Short mmCIF file of C-alpha atoms in Angstrom, two decimals:
data_model
loop_
_atom_site.label_atom_id
_atom_site.label_comp_id
_atom_site.label_asym_id
_atom_site.label_seq_id
_atom_site.Cartn_x
_atom_site.Cartn_y
_atom_site.Cartn_z
CA MET A 1 3.95 24.62 -4.98
CA VAL A 2 2.87 28.24 -5.35
CA ASN A 3 0.64 28.93 -8.38
CA ARG A 4 0.96 32.62 -9.21
CA MET A 5 -1.07 32.57 -12.43
CA GLN A 6 -4.38 31.48 -10.88
CA PHE A 7 -6.61 32.50 -7.99
CA TYR A 8 -7.94 30.34 -5.17
CA ILE A 9 -11.74 30.49 -5.40
CA ASP A 10 -14.34 28.05 -4.09
CA GLY A 11 -11.72 25.53 -2.99
CA ALA A 12 -9.88 25.32 -6.33
CA TRP A 13 -7.22 27.09 -8.39
CA VAL A 14 -8.93 28.93 -11.24
CA ASP A 15 -7.88 31.09 -14.17
CA PRO A 16 -8.60 34.84 -14.04
CA ALA A 17 -11.69 36.03 -15.87
CA VAL A 18 -9.47 38.36 -17.92
CA ALA A 19 -5.85 37.54 -18.73
CA LYS A 20 -3.80 40.30 -17.12
CA THR A 21 -0.45 40.01 -15.36
CA THR A 22 2.29 42.05 -13.75
CA ARG A 23 5.83 41.36 -12.59
CA THR A 24 7.29 41.41 -9.10
CA ILE A 25 10.52 43.35 -8.61
CA ASN A 26 13.19 42.19 -6.15
CA PRO A 27 13.93 45.35 -4.13
CA ALA A 28 17.48 44.17 -3.37
CA THR A 29 18.44 44.03 -7.05
CA ALA A 30 15.74 46.09 -8.80
CA LYS A 31 15.33 43.13 -11.17
CA GLU A 32 12.16 41.28 -12.13
CA MET A 33 11.55 38.00 -10.30
CA TYR A 34 8.37 36.46 -11.70
CA GLU A 35 4.99 37.18 -13.24
CA PHE A 36 1.64 36.80 -11.52
CA ALA A 37 -2.01 37.24 -12.45
CA LEU A 38 -4.06 40.32 -11.64
CA GLY A 39 -7.77 40.10 -10.99
CA SER A 40 -10.81 42.14 -11.95
CA LYS A 41 -14.34 42.83 -10.74
CA ALA A 42 -15.46 39.61 -12.44
CA ASP A 43 -13.06 37.58 -10.28
CA VAL A 44 -14.31 39.36 -7.15
CA ASP A 45 -17.91 38.58 -8.14
CA LYS A 46 -17.04 34.91 -8.56
CA ALA A 47 -15.32 34.78 -5.17
CA VAL A 48 -18.21 36.56 -3.45
CA ILE A 49 -20.74 34.09 -4.87
CA ALA A 50 -18.63 31.23 -3.49
CA ALA A 51 -18.21 32.89 -0.11
CA ARG A 52 -21.90 33.74 0.18
CA ARG A 53 -22.89 30.15 -0.60
CA ALA A 54 -20.31 28.76 1.86
CA PHE A 55 -21.48 31.12 4.62
CA GLU A 56 -24.84 29.40 4.88
CA ILE A 57 -23.11 26.24 6.14
CA PHE A 58 -19.89 27.49 7.72
CA SER A 59 -21.69 30.04 9.89
CA GLN A 60 -23.52 27.13 11.55
CA THR A 61 -20.42 25.16 12.52
CA THR A 62 -19.75 24.63 16.20
CA ARG A 63 -17.00 26.15 18.27
CA GLU A 64 -15.43 22.70 18.57
CA GLU A 65 -15.38 22.24 14.79
CA ARG A 66 -13.64 25.58 14.29
CA ILE A 67 -11.17 24.82 17.09
CA THR A 68 -10.22 21.59 15.33
CA LEU A 69 -9.87 23.42 12.02
CA LEU A 70 -7.63 26.17 13.43
CA ALA A 71 -5.45 23.63 15.22
CA LYS A 72 -4.91 21.84 11.91
CA VAL A 73 -4.05 25.13 10.18
CA ILE A 74 -1.44 25.82 12.88
CA GLU A 75 0.11 22.39 12.48
CA ILE A 76 0.51 22.80 8.71
CA TYR A 77 1.65 26.43 8.97
CA LYS A 78 4.62 25.42 11.10
CA GLY A 79 5.93 23.28 8.25
CA ARG A 80 5.79 26.16 5.77
CA MET A 81 7.45 28.89 7.84
CA LYS A 82 10.82 28.80 6.10
CA GLU A 83 9.13 29.10 2.71
CA ILE A 84 7.05 32.01 4.00
CA GLY A 85 10.18 33.76 5.28
CA ASP A 86 11.94 33.24 1.95
CA SER A 87 9.08 34.82 0.02
CA ILE A 88 8.88 37.84 2.33
CA SER A 89 12.62 38.43 2.11
CA ASP A 90 12.58 38.25 -1.69
CA GLU A 91 9.45 40.31 -2.25
CA MET A 92 9.75 43.14 0.26
CA GLY A 93 13.44 43.06 1.19
CA ALA A 94 13.44 42.01 4.85
CA PRO A 95 16.70 40.41 5.99
CA LEU A 96 16.21 36.65 5.72
CA ARG A 97 16.73 35.94 9.42
CA MET A 98 14.26 38.66 10.38
CA ALA A 99 11.76 37.45 7.76
CA GLU A 100 11.82 33.95 9.24
CA GLN A 101 12.08 34.76 12.94
CA LYS A 102 9.78 37.79 13.12
CA GLN A 103 7.68 38.08 9.97
CA ALA A 104 6.75 34.42 9.47
CA LYS A 105 6.60 33.76 13.21
CA SER A 106 4.16 36.64 13.74
CA GLY A 107 1.61 34.84 11.58
CA LEU A 108 1.91 31.73 13.74
CA SER A 109 1.55 33.83 16.90
CA HIS A 110 -1.75 35.28 15.71
CA LEU A 111 -3.10 31.87 14.75
CA VAL A 112 -2.27 30.53 18.22
CA ALA A 113 -3.66 33.60 20.03
CA THR A 114 -6.90 33.36 18.06
CA LEU A 115 -7.27 29.66 18.82
CA GLU A 116 -6.92 30.37 22.55
CA ALA A 117 -9.43 33.24 22.31
CA LEU A 118 -11.92 30.97 20.53
CA LYS A 119 -11.65 28.35 23.25
CA ARG A 120 -12.58 30.89 25.95
CA TYR A 121 -14.98 33.23 24.17
CA ALA A 122 -18.58 33.57 25.44
CA PHE A 123 -20.78 33.71 22.33
CA GLU A 124 -23.95 34.03 24.48
CA GLU A 125 -24.84 35.89 27.68
CA ARG A 126 -28.03 36.65 29.58
CA ILE A 127 -28.95 40.34 30.01
CA GLY A 128 -32.32 40.89 31.67
CA SER A 129 -35.07 39.27 29.61
CA ALA A 130 -32.78 38.69 26.65
CA VAL A 131 -30.13 36.27 25.57
CA VAL A 132 -27.46 38.23 23.72
CA VAL A 133 -25.95 36.16 20.93
CA ARG A 134 -22.81 36.95 18.96
CA GLU A 135 -22.93 35.61 15.42
CA PRO A 136 -20.57 35.79 12.41
CA ILE A 137 -21.05 39.03 10.48
CA GLY A 138 -21.05 37.37 7.05
CA VAL A 139 -18.80 37.64 4.01
CA VAL A 140 -15.65 39.67 4.70
CA GLY A 141 -13.41 41.44 2.21
CA MET A 142 -9.80 41.65 3.40
CA ILE A 143 -7.15 43.97 1.96
CA THR A 144 -3.66 43.45 3.37
CA PRO A 145 -0.37 45.39 3.04
CA TRP A 146 3.15 44.51 1.94
CA ASN A 147 5.16 45.57 5.00
CA TRP A 148 4.15 42.72 7.37
CA PRO A 149 2.30 40.55 4.84
CA MET A 150 1.76 37.31 6.76
CA ASN A 151 1.21 39.08 10.06
CA GLN A 152 -1.74 40.96 8.59
CA ILE A 153 -3.15 37.99 6.71
CA ALA A 154 -3.12 35.83 9.84
CA CYS A 155 -4.56 38.45 12.19
CA LYS A 156 -7.52 38.90 9.83
CA VAL A 157 -8.16 35.38 8.50
CA ALA A 158 -7.73 33.57 11.83
CA PRO A 159 -10.44 35.48 13.75
CA ALA A 160 -12.76 35.45 10.73
CA LEU A 161 -12.49 31.66 10.62
CA ALA A 162 -12.95 31.47 14.38
CA ALA A 163 -16.10 33.59 14.15
CA GLY A 164 -17.61 31.47 11.36
CA CYS A 165 -17.25 34.04 8.57
CA THR A 166 -16.28 33.46 4.96
CA MET A 167 -13.86 35.74 3.15
CA ILE A 168 -12.12 37.10 0.07
CA LEU A 169 -8.51 38.21 0.48
CA LYS A 170 -6.68 40.70 -1.71
CA PRO A 171 -3.00 40.83 -0.71
CA SER A 172 -0.62 43.58 -1.78
CA GLU A 173 0.64 43.34 -5.34
CA PHE A 174 4.18 43.75 -3.95
CA THR A 175 3.96 40.62 -1.79
CA PRO A 176 1.47 38.18 -3.35
CA THR A 177 3.14 34.90 -2.40
CA CYS A 178 2.22 34.81 1.31
CA ALA A 179 -1.47 34.76 0.49
CA LEU A 180 -1.01 31.95 -2.03
CA ILE A 181 0.96 29.85 0.46
CA PHE A 182 -1.72 30.55 3.05
CA ALA A 183 -4.37 29.34 0.61
CA GLU A 184 -2.44 26.07 0.21
CA ILE A 185 -2.20 25.72 4.00
CA LEU A 186 -5.94 26.24 4.48
CA HIS A 187 -6.76 23.89 1.61
CA GLU A 188 -4.60 21.15 3.13
CA ALA A 189 -6.17 21.76 6.55
CA GLY A 190 -9.60 21.04 5.11
CA VAL A 191 -11.16 24.50 5.20
CA PRO A 192 -14.47 24.00 3.31
CA LYS A 193 -14.60 25.31 -0.23
CA GLY A 194 -15.73 28.90 -0.58
CA VAL A 195 -14.82 29.80 3.00
CA PHE A 196 -11.45 31.32 2.03
CA ASN A 197 -10.76 32.87 -1.37
CA VAL A 198 -7.79 34.80 -2.79
CA VAL A 199 -7.89 37.26 -5.69
CA ASN A 200 -4.64 39.05 -6.46
CA GLY A 201 -4.88 42.49 -7.96
CA LEU A 202 -4.50 46.24 -7.67
CA GLY A 203 -6.20 48.39 -5.08
CA HIS A 204 -8.06 50.62 -7.53
CA GLU A 205 -9.47 47.55 -9.31
CA VAL A 206 -9.88 44.53 -7.00
CA GLY A 207 -9.82 46.52 -3.76
CA ALA A 208 -12.40 48.98 -5.09
CA ALA A 209 -14.63 46.16 -6.35
CA MET A 210 -14.57 44.56 -2.91
CA SER A 211 -15.31 47.83 -1.10
CA ASP A 212 -18.23 48.56 -3.43
CA HIS A 213 -19.71 45.04 -3.46
CA GLN A 214 -23.25 44.81 -2.12
CA ASP A 215 -22.82 41.18 -1.05
CA ILE A 216 -19.74 41.79 1.11
CA ASP A 217 -20.80 42.56 4.68
CA MET A 218 -17.51 43.87 6.08
CA ILE A 219 -14.18 45.22 4.89
CA SER A 220 -11.03 44.75 6.97
CA PHE A 221 -8.30 46.99 5.58
CA THR A 222 -4.68 47.64 6.56
CA GLY A 223 -2.71 50.27 4.66
CA SER A 224 -2.26 53.99 4.22
CA THR A 225 -4.73 56.51 5.60
CA ARG A 226 -5.24 57.88 2.08
CA ALA A 227 -6.31 54.47 0.74
CA GLY A 228 -8.33 53.77 3.89
CA ILE A 229 -10.43 56.88 3.32
CA ASP A 230 -11.27 55.69 -0.21
CA VAL A 231 -12.22 52.24 1.10
CA ALA A 232 -14.49 53.78 3.75
CA ILE A 233 -16.24 56.06 1.25
CA ARG A 234 -16.93 53.17 -1.10
CA ALA A 235 -18.07 50.88 1.71
CA ALA A 236 -20.47 53.50 3.06
CA ARG A 237 -22.70 53.11 0.00
CA THR A 238 -23.73 49.65 1.20
CA VAL A 239 -23.40 50.41 4.92
CA LYS A 240 -20.66 47.83 5.48
CA ARG A 241 -18.78 47.51 8.69
CA VAL A 242 -15.27 48.86 8.08
CA SER A 243 -12.34 47.93 10.30
CA GLN A 244 -9.10 49.73 9.50
CA GLU A 245 -5.51 49.81 10.71
CA LEU A 246 -3.91 52.79 8.99
CA GLY A 247 -0.87 55.06 9.23
CA GLY A 248 1.13 56.24 12.19
CA LYS A 249 3.64 58.81 13.38
CA SER A 250 4.35 57.28 16.74
CA PRO A 251 6.13 59.31 19.44
CA TYR A 252 8.93 57.83 21.55
CA VAL A 253 8.89 59.98 24.70
CA ILE A 254 11.98 59.98 26.93
CA LEU A 255 11.30 61.74 30.23
CA ASP A 256 13.99 63.63 32.12
CA ASP A 257 14.49 60.90 34.76
CA ALA A 258 15.06 58.07 32.26
CA ASP A 259 18.37 56.28 31.71
CA LEU A 260 19.23 58.30 28.60
CA ASP A 261 21.73 55.92 27.06
CA LYS A 262 19.43 52.91 27.48
CA ALA A 263 16.33 54.76 26.30
CA VAL A 264 17.87 56.33 23.18
CA SER A 265 19.73 53.15 22.26
CA GLY A 266 16.44 51.27 22.57
CA CYS A 267 14.70 53.57 20.10
CA ILE A 268 17.13 53.05 17.21
CA PRO A 269 16.48 49.31 16.57
CA LYS A 270 12.75 49.98 16.69
CA ILE A 271 12.77 52.67 14.00
CA LEU A 272 15.24 50.74 11.82
CA LEU A 273 13.45 47.38 12.12
CA ASN A 274 11.97 46.34 8.77
CA SER A 275 13.72 49.36 7.19
CA GLY A 276 11.34 51.63 9.09
CA GLN A 277 8.37 50.11 7.27
CA SER A 278 6.18 49.42 10.30
CA CYS A 279 3.01 51.33 11.06
CA ASP A 280 3.89 51.67 14.75
CA ALA A 281 7.57 52.56 14.23
CA PRO A 282 8.73 55.26 16.71
CA SER A 283 9.54 57.90 14.10
CA ARG A 284 9.40 60.91 16.48
CA LEU A 285 11.91 60.82 19.35
CA ILE A 286 10.79 63.40 21.93
CA VAL A 287 13.51 64.28 24.44
CA PRO A 288 14.44 66.98 26.98
CA GLN A 289 15.80 69.93 24.98
CA SER A 290 18.52 70.44 27.58
CA ARG A 291 19.99 67.02 26.70
CA MET A 292 19.71 67.22 22.93
CA ALA A 293 23.47 67.04 22.38
CA GLU A 294 23.77 63.84 24.42
CA VAL A 295 20.80 62.29 22.66
CA VAL A 296 22.29 63.06 19.25
CA GLU A 297 25.60 61.46 20.17
CA ILE A 298 23.97 58.27 21.50
CA ALA A 299 21.54 57.99 18.57
CA LYS A 300 24.23 58.45 15.93
CA ALA A 301 26.52 55.88 17.54
CA ALA A 302 23.68 53.36 17.74
CA ALA A 303 22.48 53.90 14.17
CA ASP A 304 25.96 53.73 12.66
CA LYS A 305 26.34 50.17 13.97
CA PHE A 306 23.55 48.89 11.72
CA ASN A 307 24.67 47.18 8.54
CA VAL A 308 22.67 47.92 5.39
CA GLY A 309 23.02 45.08 2.92
CA ASP A 310 21.59 42.31 0.81
CA PRO A 311 18.72 40.57 2.66
CA ARG A 312 20.27 37.16 2.03
CA THR A 313 23.74 38.09 3.26
CA LYS A 314 24.59 37.02 6.79
CA GLY A 315 25.08 39.99 9.09
CA THR A 316 22.63 42.29 7.30
CA ASP A 317 20.55 44.33 9.74
CA ILE A 318 18.61 46.46 7.26
CA GLY A 319 17.50 45.49 3.77
CA PRO A 320 16.03 47.70 1.06
CA VAL A 321 12.63 49.36 1.12
CA VAL A 322 9.93 47.67 -0.91
CA SER A 323 9.91 49.56 -4.21
CA ARG A 324 11.38 52.34 -6.31
CA GLY A 325 8.33 54.48 -5.61
CA GLN A 326 8.80 54.06 -1.86
CA TRP A 327 12.53 54.86 -2.17
CA GLU A 328 11.80 58.04 -4.13
CA LYS A 329 9.16 59.16 -1.61
CA ILE A 330 11.63 58.71 1.26
CA GLN A 331 14.33 60.66 -0.62
CA THR A 332 11.89 63.52 -1.18
CA LEU A 333 11.05 63.66 2.53
CA ILE A 334 14.72 63.54 3.56
CA GLN A 335 15.31 66.52 1.26
CA LYS A 336 12.34 68.26 2.89
CA GLY A 337 13.96 67.79 6.29
CA ILE A 338 17.17 69.39 5.05
CA ASP A 339 15.33 72.24 3.31
CA GLU A 340 13.20 73.03 6.35
CA GLY A 341 16.23 73.42 8.61
CA ALA A 342 16.45 70.21 10.64
CA THR A 343 19.97 69.12 11.58
CA LEU A 344 21.10 66.07 9.60
CA VAL A 345 22.95 63.88 12.12
CA THR A 346 23.65 60.81 10.01
CA GLY A 347 22.49 59.24 6.77
CA GLY A 348 20.85 61.44 4.19
CA LEU A 349 20.19 61.27 0.46
CA GLY A 350 21.22 58.57 -1.96
CA LEU A 351 22.20 54.94 -1.70
CA PRO A 352 24.32 53.71 1.23
CA LYS A 353 28.02 53.17 0.66
CA GLY A 354 28.67 49.95 -1.25
CA ARG A 355 25.13 49.75 -2.68
CA GLU A 356 24.96 50.52 -6.40
CA LYS A 357 21.54 49.03 -7.16
CA GLY A 358 18.37 48.19 -5.30
CA PHE A 359 16.11 50.36 -3.18
CA TYR A 360 18.35 50.88 -0.16
CA VAL A 361 17.96 53.88 2.15
CA ARG A 362 20.67 55.23 4.43
CA PRO A 363 19.59 55.08 8.10
CA THR A 364 18.87 58.76 8.67
CA ILE A 365 18.56 60.83 11.83
CA PHE A 366 17.49 64.46 12.06
CA ALA A 367 17.90 66.53 15.24
CA ASN A 368 16.42 69.87 16.31
CA VAL A 369 13.20 69.02 14.49
CA LYS A 370 10.15 71.20 15.07
CA ASN A 371 6.87 69.31 15.22
CA GLU A 372 5.41 71.44 12.43
CA MET A 373 8.11 70.30 9.99
CA THR A 374 7.11 67.90 7.22
CA ILE A 375 9.30 65.09 8.54
CA ALA A 376 7.47 65.30 11.88
CA ARG A 377 4.01 65.39 10.32
CA GLU A 378 4.03 62.91 7.44
CA GLU A 379 4.46 59.17 7.71
CA ILE A 380 7.80 58.55 5.97
CA PHE A 381 7.67 54.76 6.25
CA GLY A 382 11.42 54.41 6.05
CA PRO A 383 14.47 54.34 8.36
CA VAL A 384 14.24 58.04 9.21
CA LEU A 385 14.08 59.40 12.76
CA ALA A 386 13.11 62.95 13.80
CA ILE A 387 14.43 64.08 17.21
CA ILE A 388 12.30 66.78 18.82
CA GLY A 389 13.36 68.71 21.93
CA VAL A 390 10.84 69.79 24.60
CA LYS A 391 11.22 71.78 27.81
CA ASP A 392 9.20 69.58 30.17
CA GLU A 393 6.76 66.70 30.57
CA THR A 394 3.72 68.84 29.75
CA GLU A 395 5.21 69.88 26.42
CA ALA A 396 6.26 66.30 25.71
CA ILE A 397 2.64 65.15 26.05
CA ARG A 398 1.39 68.04 23.92
CA VAL A 399 3.87 67.28 21.12
CA ALA A 400 3.19 63.54 21.31
CA ASN A 401 -0.52 64.25 20.75
CA ASP A 402 0.06 66.93 18.10
CA THR A 403 -0.41 64.56 15.15
CA PRO A 404 -3.33 63.41 13.03
CA TYR A 405 -2.33 59.84 13.88
CA GLY A 406 -2.79 57.78 17.03
CA LEU A 407 -1.63 54.23 16.49
CA ALA A 408 1.12 53.77 19.09
CA ALA A 409 3.35 55.62 21.54
CA TYR A 410 6.42 54.73 23.59
CA VAL A 411 7.18 56.19 27.03
CA LEU A 412 10.48 55.77 28.91
CA SER A 413 11.03 56.97 32.49
CA GLY A 414 13.03 56.15 35.58
CA SER A 415 9.67 55.40 37.21
CA THR A 416 7.15 53.00 35.74
CA GLU A 417 4.40 54.83 37.61
CA ARG A 418 5.38 58.10 35.95
CA ALA A 419 5.59 56.41 32.54
CA ARG A 420 2.12 54.97 33.11
CA LYS A 421 0.73 58.40 34.02
CA VAL A 422 2.14 59.99 30.87
CA GLY A 423 1.03 57.04 28.74
CA ARG A 424 -2.57 57.48 29.85
CA LEU A 425 -2.50 61.07 28.55
CA ILE A 426 -1.33 60.13 25.06
CA ARG A 427 -4.11 59.56 22.51
CA ALA A 428 -3.04 56.32 20.87
CA GLY A 429 -4.35 52.77 20.68
CA ALA A 430 -1.17 51.03 21.87
CA ILE A 431 1.12 52.42 24.56
CA TYR A 432 4.49 50.73 25.10
CA LEU A 433 5.94 51.58 28.51
CA GLN A 434 9.58 51.01 29.39
CA GLY A 435 10.29 49.14 26.15
CA VAL A 436 7.63 46.44 26.64
CA TYR A 437 5.53 45.42 23.59
CA LEU A 438 2.02 43.98 23.45
CA ASP A 439 1.32 40.26 23.44
CA CYS A 440 -0.75 38.93 20.53
CA ASP A 441 -3.84 38.52 22.69
CA ALA A 442 -3.97 42.25 23.53
CA PRO A 443 -5.93 44.63 21.26
CA PHE A 444 -4.07 46.49 18.49
CA GLY A 445 -5.47 49.45 16.55
CA GLY A 446 -5.50 53.20 16.38
CA TYR A 447 -7.13 56.46 17.41
CA LYS A 448 -7.83 59.35 15.03
CA GLN A 449 -6.56 58.85 11.46
CA SER A 450 -4.79 55.64 12.42
CA GLY A 451 -8.03 53.74 11.98
CA ASN A 452 -10.89 52.13 13.86
CA GLY A 453 -11.68 48.72 15.22
CA ARG A 454 -9.19 46.42 16.91
CA GLU A 455 -7.26 43.33 15.86
CA TRP A 456 -5.54 40.48 17.75
CA GLY A 457 -6.92 37.97 20.24
CA ARG A 458 -10.43 38.36 21.64
CA PHE A 459 -10.78 41.89 20.32
CA GLY A 460 -9.97 40.75 16.81
CA LEU A 461 -12.54 37.97 17.07
CA GLU A 462 -15.22 40.45 18.15
CA ASP A 463 -14.57 42.57 15.06
CA TYR A 464 -16.09 39.77 12.96
CA LEU A 465 -19.20 39.24 15.10
CA GLU A 466 -22.68 40.77 15.00
CA VAL A 467 -24.74 41.16 18.17
CA LYS A 468 -28.30 39.82 18.36
CA ALA A 469 -30.59 40.28 21.35
CA VAL A 470 -33.30 37.63 21.73
CA ALA A 471 -36.00 38.55 24.26
CA GLY A 472 -38.68 36.30 25.68
CA VAL A 473 -36.73 33.07 25.41
CA GLU A 474 -38.57 31.67 28.42
CA CYS A 475 -42.08 32.65 27.27
#
């Protein structure tokens, strides 16, 4: 059903203003899969006109109407989950089982969490002489990444719909199909024309046009910090609201009273999940220096159990990374780790054994890493772990915070109270204590160069709302 040569604008599939296409590469084989259309500023303009017109009506819908609409979207989404998983596996290389059970399912989880938040949310409250009203912010430009494509589409589109906003979505050029399937789902659910629009394209063309556009009221962006800075600069010219979820270099802190085997073994699946291509992946393992040798032994044994293989082969734990450019960047950073004197424990340069084509990376662990080394500073976005030794808890907290990023942090201790105390001292937006992750109704977002604003649940809904104070309502 997916139409990759047209865009979804104003409730219909339309041809691009200018005929321009590119091809998607299967990262498992390095071969071309299909061609799809790329948009331009003219396509963005057309989508914005549709969204602006639709906002006048959709912004006035009732909570009950939007609840009914989201419930219908959820019902239809469930029937497309296998197709969504297939597209994610093919386009960005996630193992098929993981693509279906985690990637596709995450989109459903955000839709459900947003629906529940909408049912409970107080859009009005009385403060002194005023009634404070929360209203939809307007037309929203959304730019989503390739690493968790449907997760990020759902956690932006769902709250925008719930708030009464209209929107234009630009998905990553590496993973365009999720957005097109999502457009079909929303169309079938009866989302009014112009409320949701999709324009495929490149960041420096379509993304820039959206960030610059005077009739877009807000930009919601997920991607690299470098690209996020450009989006923010462009958006500042029209004083847009900008909500961003950017890069990370998340610490995984194991305190000296933790069960070492359990804690270290728990870190490895988290850094290797999605081939390390997750913004909150625990890429810095901070451990007691006195136990470095034990940590290295446990980490190597755990990592060596993971099978790197074709995403569609049963038993594959790790697929390829998304592109040749990403593979080459990771190889450069692995070489940096070697050159700067870190101890290579396992993995390293080149393709894994048995892989002669595709963008596969060997699961790589470095030990005796200093926090000033490149592999401890830069976001590698691959299956590469840096183990850093510290003398005590105070140094562990200092090293955890010694990063320009602040998206997530993990703390493991023999005492939950101690883990909680350390977690409160780490400057990050999401703290995972004792291996427990956030539910989809908790806020997710970063400190420092990991972004601003929050997504998920009630906090995600509030990102798309403006606040109006109305005084004298009883005069």
